[in-house]
Amino acid sequence: MKGWKLVKPNEIVEQEISETINDGSISKVKITKALITLADVLRYNGESECNDVVLGSSGIGVVSETEANLFGLEKGKHVYIEPKRACLECYNCKNGSTSKCSNIQVAGEDFHGFLSDFTAVDPGKLFLLPDSVPDLEALFINHIALAISVVDKLEIQKGDYVAIVGANNFGNILAQLLIYYQAVPIVLTNDEEDFKIAKDSGIYYVLGPNDNWQKEVSLMTSGRMTKSVVYISDCDIPAAKAFALAAFNACVAYTGFSNKNSSVSFAQAVKKQLEILCINSGIGNTAASINLIANKAINLSHLKLDTASYDSVPEVMKKMSETLEKENKIYETVVDLV
């Protein structure tokens, strides 16, 4: 097996990867497509402490080798590979609560990601993909799973107004999920292109860089503001904007995929007695996410994506890094490995 390994900041090298295949416990998957996200670029830039690991935040593929008698996971089956794992070492994991793992392991950071020709994986981390789930949409299963976690933990109800600060691909998916659950998302962005994509995706309430966000949200909610606000950590909007949109005693969720560092003043949050949740995992929601895609509950056709070949990965990572430095944003890139 071989893959693009981050050996030190700003240096990615194709290397052989040694992963032991233990009969009866590990399946081998041929990766067909992988997704490069902002998290991968931050790792490449040295902003996350990880080296000697294959990058690639999400991946899909075809089962190449597996143990006998695994129902549905026969050779040749199209699968999604769960990109997060419980650590199995923390207090919660050792006491049977892996869903509450305090040190969740992430693909491309804590273990090898999916910019490789093959991967070895526990069969329990493989999910069969029905024919009705296109490859490109399957790469966003992790995004949908995290969005489900946000909805669940905020206890969103039918008719609730929810402000979403940030309109990248994840913010767009979250807004569509809220519409599916019959809530009312209000998406806020300072980027004209993201504004247009959100509108094209069927999201009715979208506020752009020329709008007075606090005034408009107040008008929409008859002065109450929103009892739930979601701040997308990947955006470049000050977190104070999220606090300004929240009602007294409301809940603000801080979420996203990059864990990008940012400075936050909690003065307004304290004044309003806000509850702040940090949500970074959609573990347990993978099957539900696949079902949502299969039933066309979320339209991913408008999402902004770049594409690349496996051989071009070093150039792509360098270009994405430069774009992030210049423009403070990047678009996720789909890498075709076949």
mmCIF file of C-alpha atoms in Angstrom:
data_model
loop_
_atom_site.group_PDB
_atom_site.id
_atom_site.type_symbol
_atom_site.label_atom_id
_atom_site.label_comp_id
_atom_site.label_asym_id
_atom_site.label_seq_id
_atom_site.Cartn_x
_atom_site.Cartn_y
_atom_site.Cartn_z
ATOM 1 C CA MET A 1 0.000 0.000 0.000
ATOM 2 C CA LYS A 2 1.163 3.529 -0.690
ATOM 3 C CA GLY A 3 -0.138 6.992 0.063
ATOM 4 C CA TRP A 4 0.635 10.689 0.428
ATOM 5 C CA LYS A 5 2.162 11.080 3.871
ATOM 6 C CA LEU A 6 2.789 14.368 5.678
ATOM 7 C CA VAL A 7 6.399 14.021 6.856
ATOM 8 C CA LYS A 8 6.781 17.588 8.143
ATOM 9 C CA PRO A 9 4.967 20.909 7.679
ATOM 10 C CA ASN A 10 4.570 21.801 3.987
ATOM 11 C CA GLU A 11 6.108 18.524 2.828
ATOM 12 C CA ILE A 12 4.018 15.626 1.605
ATOM 13 C CA VAL A 13 5.693 12.528 0.158
ATOM 14 C CA GLU A 14 4.374 9.344 -1.418
ATOM 15 C CA GLN A 15 5.512 6.432 0.736
ATOM 16 C CA GLU A 16 4.798 2.774 1.305
ATOM 17 C CA ILE A 17 2.424 2.258 4.209
ATOM 18 C CA SER A 18 2.721 -0.837 6.343
ATOM 19 C CA GLU A 19 -0.579 -1.856 7.912
ATOM 20 C CA THR A 20 -0.931 -5.363 9.261
ATOM 21 C CA ILE A 21 -3.862 -7.323 7.874
ATOM 22 C CA ASN A 22 -5.025 -9.695 10.603
ATOM 23 C CA ASP A 23 -7.312 -12.442 9.343
ATOM 24 C CA GLY A 24 -10.693 -12.323 11.045
ATOM 25 C CA SER A 25 -10.483 -8.709 12.263
ATOM 26 C CA ILE A 26 -9.447 -6.398 9.404
ATOM 27 C CA SER A 27 -10.792 -5.675 5.944
ATOM 28 C CA LYS A 28 -8.791 -4.178 3.105
ATOM 29 C CA VAL A 29 -10.431 -1.483 0.981
ATOM 30 C CA LYS A 30 -9.351 -0.041 -2.359
ATOM 31 C CA ILE A 31 -9.853 3.729 -2.038
ATOM 32 C CA THR A 32 -11.639 5.204 -5.051
ATOM 33 C CA LYS A 33 -12.238 8.792 -3.896
ATOM 34 C CA ALA A 34 -10.994 10.924 -1.011
ATOM 35 C CA LEU A 35 -11.802 14.408 0.268
ATOM 36 C CA ILE A 36 -9.264 17.089 1.203
ATOM 37 C CA THR A 37 -10.737 19.585 3.680
ATOM 38 C CA LEU A 38 -9.602 22.694 5.515
ATOM 39 C CA ALA A 39 -8.479 20.440 8.360
ATOM 40 C CA ASP A 40 -6.009 18.718 6.001
ATOM 41 C CA VAL A 41 -4.625 22.064 4.842
ATOM 42 C CA LEU A 42 -4.132 23.249 8.430
ATOM 43 C CA ARG A 43 -2.287 20.013 9.191
ATOM 44 C CA TYR A 44 -0.174 20.517 6.086
ATOM 45 C CA ASN A 45 0.644 24.056 7.280
ATOM 46 C CA GLY A 46 1.767 22.771 10.675
ATOM 47 C CA GLU A 47 -1.150 24.266 12.612
ATOM 48 C CA SER A 48 -2.092 20.812 13.933
ATOM 49 C CA GLU A 49 0.451 18.623 15.674
ATOM 50 C CA CYS A 50 0.582 15.668 13.325
ATOM 51 C CA ASN A 51 3.366 14.262 11.196
ATOM 52 C CA ASP A 52 4.130 10.918 9.563
ATOM 53 C CA VAL A 53 0.467 10.401 8.722
ATOM 54 C CA VAL A 54 -1.445 10.043 5.444
ATOM 55 C CA LEU A 55 -3.789 12.990 4.883
ATOM 56 C CA GLY A 56 -7.366 12.853 3.565
ATOM 57 C CA SER A 57 -10.393 13.500 5.794
ATOM 58 C CA SER A 58 -13.017 11.276 4.137
ATOM 59 C CA GLY A 59 -12.891 8.304 1.824
ATOM 60 C CA ILE A 60 -14.961 5.761 -0.041
ATOM 61 C CA GLY A 61 -13.878 2.609 -1.800
ATOM 62 C CA VAL A 62 -14.420 -1.000 -2.760
ATOM 63 C CA VAL A 63 -13.834 -3.987 -0.481
ATOM 64 C CA SER A 64 -10.719 -5.812 -1.657
ATOM 65 C CA GLU A 65 -10.152 -8.375 1.095
ATOM 66 C CA THR A 66 -12.213 -9.344 4.123
ATOM 67 C CA GLU A 67 -12.860 -12.238 6.445
ATOM 68 C CA ALA A 68 -15.458 -14.836 5.558
ATOM 69 C CA ASN A 69 -19.069 -14.717 6.778
ATOM 70 C CA LEU A 70 -19.300 -10.937 7.117
ATOM 71 C CA PHE A 71 -22.848 -10.310 5.922
ATOM 72 C CA GLY A 72 -22.906 -7.744 3.128
ATOM 73 C CA LEU A 73 -19.174 -6.976 3.128
ATOM 74 C CA GLU A 74 -18.211 -9.277 0.302
ATOM 75 C CA LYS A 75 -15.361 -8.444 -2.046
ATOM 76 C CA GLY A 76 -16.327 -5.759 -4.547
ATOM 77 C CA LYS A 77 -18.893 -4.018 -2.346
ATOM 78 C CA HIS A 78 -18.975 -0.209 -2.421
ATOM 79 C CA VAL A 79 -18.345 1.203 1.079
ATOM 80 C CA TYR A 80 -17.919 4.363 3.128
ATOM 81 C CA ILE A 81 -15.150 4.301 5.737
ATOM 82 C CA GLU A 82 -15.919 5.865 9.115
ATOM 83 C CA PRO A 83 -13.241 8.601 9.590
ATOM 84 C CA LYS A 84 -13.454 8.802 13.389
ATOM 85 C CA ARG A 85 -12.731 6.222 16.069
ATOM 86 C CA ALA A 86 -13.018 6.021 19.817
ATOM 87 C CA CYS A 87 -9.586 5.989 21.489
ATOM 88 C CA LEU A 88 -10.432 2.924 23.662
ATOM 89 C CA GLU A 89 -8.055 4.307 26.303
ATOM 90 C CA CYS A 90 -9.942 7.087 28.120
ATOM 91 C CA TYR A 91 -12.133 6.568 31.195
ATOM 92 C CA ASN A 92 -15.383 6.521 29.224
ATOM 93 C CA CYS A 93 -14.100 4.034 26.637
ATOM 94 C CA LYS A 94 -12.779 1.666 29.300
ATOM 95 C CA ASN A 95 -16.156 1.779 31.020
ATOM 96 C CA GLY A 96 -18.165 0.869 27.941
ATOM 97 C CA SER A 97 -19.143 4.381 26.785
ATOM 98 C CA THR A 98 -17.185 4.696 23.535
ATOM 99 C CA SER A 99 -19.850 7.097 22.216
ATOM 100 C CA LYS A 100 -18.648 9.534 24.895
ATOM 101 C CA CYS A 101 -14.945 9.096 24.117
ATOM 102 C CA SER A 102 -12.975 12.088 25.439
ATOM 103 C CA ASN A 103 -10.167 11.697 22.894
ATOM 104 C CA ILE A 104 -11.793 10.866 19.556
ATOM 105 C CA GLN A 105 -9.265 9.797 16.921
ATOM 106 C CA VAL A 106 -9.536 11.538 13.544
ATOM 107 C CA ALA A 107 -8.461 10.283 10.098
ATOM 108 C CA GLY A 108 -5.582 12.290 8.657
ATOM 109 C CA GLU A 109 -4.444 13.382 12.107
ATOM 110 C CA ASP A 110 -4.428 10.540 14.640
ATOM 111 C CA PHE A 111 -4.357 7.698 12.122
ATOM 112 C CA HIS A 112 -3.843 7.403 8.368
ATOM 113 C CA GLY A 113 -6.371 9.221 6.208
ATOM 114 C CA PHE A 114 -7.562 8.286 2.746
ATOM 115 C CA LEU A 115 -5.055 9.707 0.249
ATOM 116 C CA SER A 116 -3.765 6.190 -0.362
ATOM 117 C CA ASP A 117 -4.451 3.364 -2.768
ATOM 118 C CA PHE A 118 -5.639 0.959 -0.057
ATOM 119 C CA THR A 119 -6.489 1.074 3.628
ATOM 120 C CA ALA A 120 -6.838 -1.574 6.312
ATOM 121 C CA VAL A 121 -9.836 -1.097 8.568
ATOM 122 C CA ASP A 122 -12.009 -2.770 11.190
ATOM 123 C CA PRO A 123 -15.092 -4.106 9.341
ATOM 124 C CA GLY A 124 -17.239 -2.376 11.968
ATOM 125 C CA LYS A 125 -16.088 0.947 10.500
ATOM 126 C CA LEU A 126 -17.346 0.101 7.005
ATOM 127 C CA PHE A 127 -20.815 1.068 5.782
ATOM 128 C CA LEU A 128 -22.358 -0.331 2.618
ATOM 129 C CA LEU A 129 -23.374 2.335 0.117
ATOM 130 C CA PRO A 130 -26.615 1.749 -1.802
ATOM 131 C CA ASP A 131 -26.660 2.412 -5.537
ATOM 132 C CA SER A 132 -28.804 5.510 -4.909
ATOM 133 C CA VAL A 133 -25.920 7.249 -3.100
ATOM 134 C CA PRO A 134 -23.521 8.911 -5.613
ATOM 135 C CA ASP A 135 -19.790 8.869 -4.888
ATOM 136 C CA LEU A 136 -19.457 12.645 -4.488
ATOM 137 C CA GLU A 137 -22.328 12.784 -2.024
ATOM 138 C CA ALA A 138 -20.974 9.834 -0.040
ATOM 139 C CA LEU A 139 -17.834 11.851 0.710
ATOM 140 C CA PHE A 140 -20.028 14.239 2.741
ATOM 141 C CA ILE A 141 -21.522 11.610 5.025
ATOM 142 C CA ASN A 142 -19.294 12.847 7.856
ATOM 143 C CA HIS A 143 -20.596 16.401 7.342
ATOM 144 C CA ILE A 144 -24.197 15.208 7.579
ATOM 145 C CA ALA A 145 -23.416 13.070 10.638
ATOM 146 C CA LEU A 146 -21.974 16.101 12.438
ATOM 147 C CA ALA A 147 -24.999 18.186 11.397
ATOM 148 C CA ILE A 148 -27.295 15.562 12.942
ATOM 149 C CA SER A 149 -25.323 15.802 16.196
ATOM 150 C CA VAL A 150 -25.781 19.583 16.201
ATOM 151 C CA VAL A 151 -29.552 19.275 15.711
ATOM 152 C CA ASP A 152 -29.833 16.619 18.413
ATOM 153 C CA LYS A 153 -27.736 18.417 21.026
ATOM 154 C CA LEU A 154 -29.478 21.731 20.471
ATOM 155 C CA GLU A 155 -32.821 19.905 20.739
ATOM 156 C CA ILE A 156 -34.185 21.745 17.712
ATOM 157 C CA GLN A 157 -37.972 21.621 17.392
ATOM 158 C CA LYS A 158 -40.313 22.154 14.448
ATOM 159 C CA GLY A 159 -40.646 25.872 13.717
ATOM 160 C CA ASP A 160 -37.536 26.943 15.664
ATOM 161 C CA TYR A 161 -35.426 29.718 14.173
ATOM 162 C CA VAL A 162 -31.732 28.769 14.098
ATOM 163 C CA ALA A 163 -29.000 31.215 13.121
ATOM 164 C CA ILE A 164 -26.020 29.640 11.337
ATOM 165 C CA VAL A 165 -22.923 31.828 11.267
ATOM 166 C CA GLY A 166 -20.865 30.653 8.290
ATOM 167 C CA ALA A 167 -22.028 29.334 4.912
ATOM 168 C CA ASN A 168 -19.314 26.922 3.835
ATOM 169 C CA ASN A 169 -20.292 23.425 2.676
ATOM 170 C CA PHE A 170 -20.959 22.255 6.226
ATOM 171 C CA GLY A 171 -23.074 25.312 7.066
ATOM 172 C CA ASN A 172 -25.059 24.722 3.870
ATOM 173 C CA ILE A 173 -25.658 21.053 4.715
ATOM 174 C CA LEU A 174 -26.710 21.913 8.271
ATOM 175 C CA ALA A 175 -29.205 24.488 6.992
ATOM 176 C CA GLN A 176 -30.749 21.955 4.608
ATOM 177 C CA LEU A 177 -31.010 19.388 7.393
ATOM 178 C CA LEU A 178 -32.834 21.919 9.568
ATOM 179 C CA ILE A 179 -35.292 22.572 6.731
ATOM 180 C CA TYR A 180 -35.843 18.806 6.454
ATOM 181 C CA TYR A 181 -36.684 18.753 10.172
ATOM 182 C CA GLN A 182 -39.050 21.706 9.585
ATOM 183 C CA ALA A 183 -36.975 24.227 11.519
ATOM 184 C CA VAL A 184 -36.152 27.660 10.062
ATOM 185 C CA PRO A 185 -32.444 28.266 9.425
ATOM 186 C CA ILE A 186 -31.070 31.778 8.980
ATOM 187 C CA VAL A 187 -27.677 31.528 7.264
ATOM 188 C CA LEU A 188 -25.240 34.410 7.641
ATOM 189 C CA THR A 189 -22.122 34.864 5.517
ATOM 190 C CA ASN A 190 -19.687 37.583 4.541
ATOM 191 C CA ASP A 191 -18.824 35.804 1.289
ATOM 192 C CA GLU A 192 -20.776 36.638 -1.874
ATOM 193 C CA GLU A 193 -20.148 33.266 -3.538
ATOM 194 C CA ASP A 194 -21.265 31.305 -0.467
ATOM 195 C CA PHE A 195 -24.347 33.566 -0.329
ATOM 196 C CA LYS A 196 -25.292 32.595 -3.898
ATOM 197 C CA ILE A 197 -24.642 28.883 -3.308
ATOM 198 C CA ALA A 198 -26.879 28.945 -0.222
ATOM 199 C CA LYS A 199 -29.665 30.609 -2.184
ATOM 200 C CA ASP A 200 -29.285 28.122 -5.052
ATOM 201 C CA SER A 201 -29.526 25.276 -2.526
ATOM 202 C CA GLY A 202 -33.046 26.366 -1.584
ATOM 203 C CA ILE A 203 -32.230 28.067 1.722
ATOM 204 C CA TYR A 204 -34.736 30.896 2.016
ATOM 205 C CA TYR A 205 -33.248 33.105 4.733
ATOM 206 C CA VAL A 206 -29.660 34.007 3.792
ATOM 207 C CA LEU A 207 -28.020 37.238 4.957
ATOM 208 C CA GLY A 208 -24.923 38.492 3.174
ATOM 209 C CA PRO A 209 -22.110 40.989 3.770
ATOM 210 C CA ASN A 210 -24.293 44.012 2.993
ATOM 211 C CA ASP A 211 -27.059 43.130 5.448
ATOM 212 C CA ASN A 212 -27.465 44.297 9.037
ATOM 213 C CA TRP A 213 -27.538 40.830 10.586
ATOM 214 C CA GLN A 214 -28.732 41.746 14.062
ATOM 215 C CA LYS A 215 -31.511 43.980 12.754
ATOM 216 C CA GLU A 216 -32.705 41.467 10.148
ATOM 217 C CA VAL A 217 -32.739 38.547 12.597
ATOM 218 C CA SER A 218 -34.639 40.688 15.080
ATOM 219 C CA LEU A 219 -37.267 41.445 12.425
ATOM 220 C CA MET A 220 -37.569 37.776 11.430
ATOM 221 C CA THR A 221 -38.062 36.664 15.030
ATOM 222 C CA SER A 222 -40.337 39.564 16.110
ATOM 223 C CA GLY A 223 -37.584 40.899 18.346
ATOM 224 C CA ARG A 224 -36.972 37.636 20.217
ATOM 225 C CA MET A 225 -33.718 36.742 18.408
ATOM 226 C CA THR A 226 -32.883 33.024 18.163
ATOM 227 C CA LYS A 227 -32.803 30.504 20.983
ATOM 228 C CA SER A 228 -30.230 28.457 19.034
ATOM 229 C CA VAL A 229 -27.165 29.734 17.187
ATOM 230 C CA VAL A 230 -24.564 27.626 15.388
ATOM 231 C CA TYR A 231 -21.108 29.109 14.868
ATOM 232 C CA ILE A 232 -19.069 27.329 12.179
ATOM 233 C CA SER A 233 -15.471 27.349 13.407
ATOM 234 C CA ASP A 234 -14.118 27.134 9.840
ATOM 235 C CA CYS A 235 -15.454 30.593 8.936
ATOM 236 C CA ASP A 236 -13.604 33.893 9.338
ATOM 237 C CA ILE A 237 -16.497 35.703 11.065
ATOM 238 C CA PRO A 238 -15.867 36.886 14.664
ATOM 239 C CA ALA A 239 -17.570 34.627 17.210
ATOM 240 C CA ALA A 240 -19.065 37.729 18.851
ATOM 241 C CA LYS A 241 -21.485 37.857 15.892
ATOM 242 C CA ALA A 242 -22.995 34.575 17.086
ATOM 243 C CA PHE A 243 -23.544 35.931 20.581
ATOM 244 C CA ALA A 244 -25.235 39.060 19.191
ATOM 245 C CA LEU A 245 -27.832 36.937 17.369
ATOM 246 C CA ALA A 246 -28.749 34.865 20.407
ATOM 247 C CA ALA A 247 -31.687 35.500 22.698
ATOM 248 C CA PHE A 248 -31.212 35.758 26.454
ATOM 249 C CA ASN A 249 -30.406 32.340 27.936
ATOM 250 C CA ALA A 250 -30.067 30.853 24.423
ATOM 251 C CA CYS A 251 -27.695 28.101 23.342
ATOM 252 C CA VAL A 252 -24.718 28.639 21.026
ATOM 253 C CA ALA A 253 -23.069 25.625 19.403
ATOM 254 C CA TYR A 254 -19.427 25.921 18.333
ATOM 255 C CA THR A 255 -18.746 23.319 15.661
ATOM 256 C CA GLY A 256 -16.867 22.509 12.465
ATOM 257 C CA PHE A 257 -14.121 20.275 11.130
ATOM 258 C CA SER A 258 -10.916 22.280 11.269
ATOM 259 C CA ASN A 259 -10.498 23.090 14.987
ATOM 260 C CA LYS A 260 -9.025 26.344 13.723
ATOM 261 C CA ASN A 261 -7.719 28.553 16.517
ATOM 262 C CA SER A 262 -9.534 31.833 17.122
ATOM 263 C CA SER A 263 -9.757 34.434 19.859
ATOM 264 C CA VAL A 264 -13.140 34.814 21.522
ATOM 265 C CA SER A 265 -14.462 37.365 24.007
ATOM 266 C CA PHE A 266 -17.177 35.867 26.195
ATOM 267 C CA ALA A 267 -18.339 39.183 27.662
ATOM 268 C CA GLN A 268 -21.573 39.257 25.653
ATOM 269 C CA ALA A 269 -22.183 35.548 26.237
ATOM 270 C CA VAL A 270 -21.868 36.055 30.001
ATOM 271 C CA LYS A 271 -24.150 39.099 29.920
ATOM 272 C CA LYS A 272 -26.851 37.101 28.099
ATOM 273 C CA GLN A 273 -26.200 33.984 30.231
ATOM 274 C CA LEU A 274 -25.744 31.867 27.116
ATOM 275 C CA GLU A 275 -25.123 28.144 27.149
ATOM 276 C CA ILE A 276 -22.185 27.196 24.921
ATOM 277 C CA LEU A 277 -21.809 23.720 23.419
ATOM 278 C CA CYS A 278 -18.736 22.424 21.590
ATOM 279 C CA ILE A 279 -19.655 19.717 19.081
ATOM 280 C CA ASN A 280 -17.013 17.989 16.961
ATOM 281 C CA SER A 281 -18.263 14.481 16.267
ATOM 282 C CA GLY A 282 -21.074 12.743 14.427
ATOM 283 C CA ILE A 283 -20.171 9.264 15.662
ATOM 284 C CA GLY A 284 -23.256 7.068 15.664
ATOM 285 C CA ASN A 285 -25.017 9.002 12.893
ATOM 286 C CA THR A 286 -23.418 7.444 9.820
ATOM 287 C CA ALA A 287 -26.264 5.088 8.909
ATOM 288 C CA ALA A 288 -28.817 7.896 9.312
ATOM 289 C CA SER A 289 -26.684 10.152 7.087
ATOM 290 C CA ILE A 290 -26.552 7.549 4.320
ATOM 291 C CA ASN A 291 -30.329 7.196 4.548
ATOM 292 C CA LEU A 292 -30.800 10.976 4.222
ATOM 293 C CA ILE A 293 -28.705 11.035 1.035
ATOM 294 C CA ALA A 294 -30.461 7.980 -0.393
ATOM 295 C CA ASN A 295 -33.832 9.661 0.147
ATOM 296 C CA LYS A 296 -32.691 12.947 -1.440
ATOM 297 C CA ALA A 297 -33.352 14.860 1.794
ATOM 298 C CA ILE A 298 -30.296 17.045 1.189
ATOM 299 C CA ASN A 299 -29.248 18.541 -2.154
ATOM 300 C CA LEU A 300 -25.466 18.485 -2.494
ATOM 301 C CA SER A 301 -25.350 19.369 -6.184
ATOM 302 C CA HIS A 302 -24.755 23.070 -5.543
ATOM 303 C CA LEU A 303 -21.797 22.649 -3.202
ATOM 304 C CA LYS A 304 -18.570 24.281 -4.367
ATOM 305 C CA LEU A 305 -15.877 21.628 -4.906
ATOM 306 C CA ASP A 306 -12.551 21.361 -6.659
ATOM 307 C CA THR A 307 -11.289 18.097 -8.168
ATOM 308 C CA ALA A 308 -7.830 16.562 -8.511
ATOM 309 C CA SER A 309 -6.016 13.377 -9.461
ATOM 310 C CA TYR A 310 -3.994 11.248 -7.059
ATOM 311 C CA ASP A 311 -0.696 12.172 -8.737
ATOM 312 C CA SER A 312 -1.373 15.900 -8.371
ATOM 313 C CA VAL A 313 -1.861 15.829 -4.572
ATOM 314 C CA PRO A 314 1.430 17.601 -3.654
ATOM 315 C CA GLU A 315 0.693 20.470 -6.048
ATOM 316 C CA VAL A 316 -2.914 20.623 -4.847
ATOM 317 C CA MET A 317 -1.906 20.838 -1.179
ATOM 318 C CA LYS A 318 0.605 23.592 -1.947
ATOM 319 C CA LYS A 319 -1.964 25.553 -3.952
ATOM 320 C CA MET A 320 -4.659 25.161 -1.275
ATOM 321 C CA SER A 321 -2.219 26.361 1.371
ATOM 322 C CA GLU A 322 -1.353 29.445 -0.683
ATOM 323 C CA THR A 323 -5.038 30.159 -1.373
ATOM 324 C CA LEU A 324 -5.862 29.925 2.330
ATOM 325 C CA GLU A 325 -3.106 32.407 3.151
ATOM 326 C CA LYS A 326 -4.271 34.880 0.502
ATOM 327 C CA GLU A 327 -8.041 34.536 0.721
ATOM 328 C CA ASN A 328 -8.595 33.016 4.188
ATOM 329 C CA LYS A 329 -10.747 30.262 2.665
ATOM 330 C CA ILE A 330 -10.484 27.183 0.482
ATOM 331 C CA TYR A 331 -12.941 24.872 -1.210
ATOM 332 C CA GLU A 332 -12.845 21.186 -0.417
ATOM 333 C CA THR A 333 -11.184 19.047 -3.076
ATOM 334 C CA VAL A 334 -12.267 15.607 -4.285
ATOM 335 C CA VAL A 335 -9.339 13.369 -5.238
ATOM 336 C CA ASP A 336 -9.993 10.595 -7.754
ATOM 337 C CA LEU A 337 -7.796 7.565 -7.053
ATOM 338 C CA VAL A 338 -8.927 5.355 -9.954
#
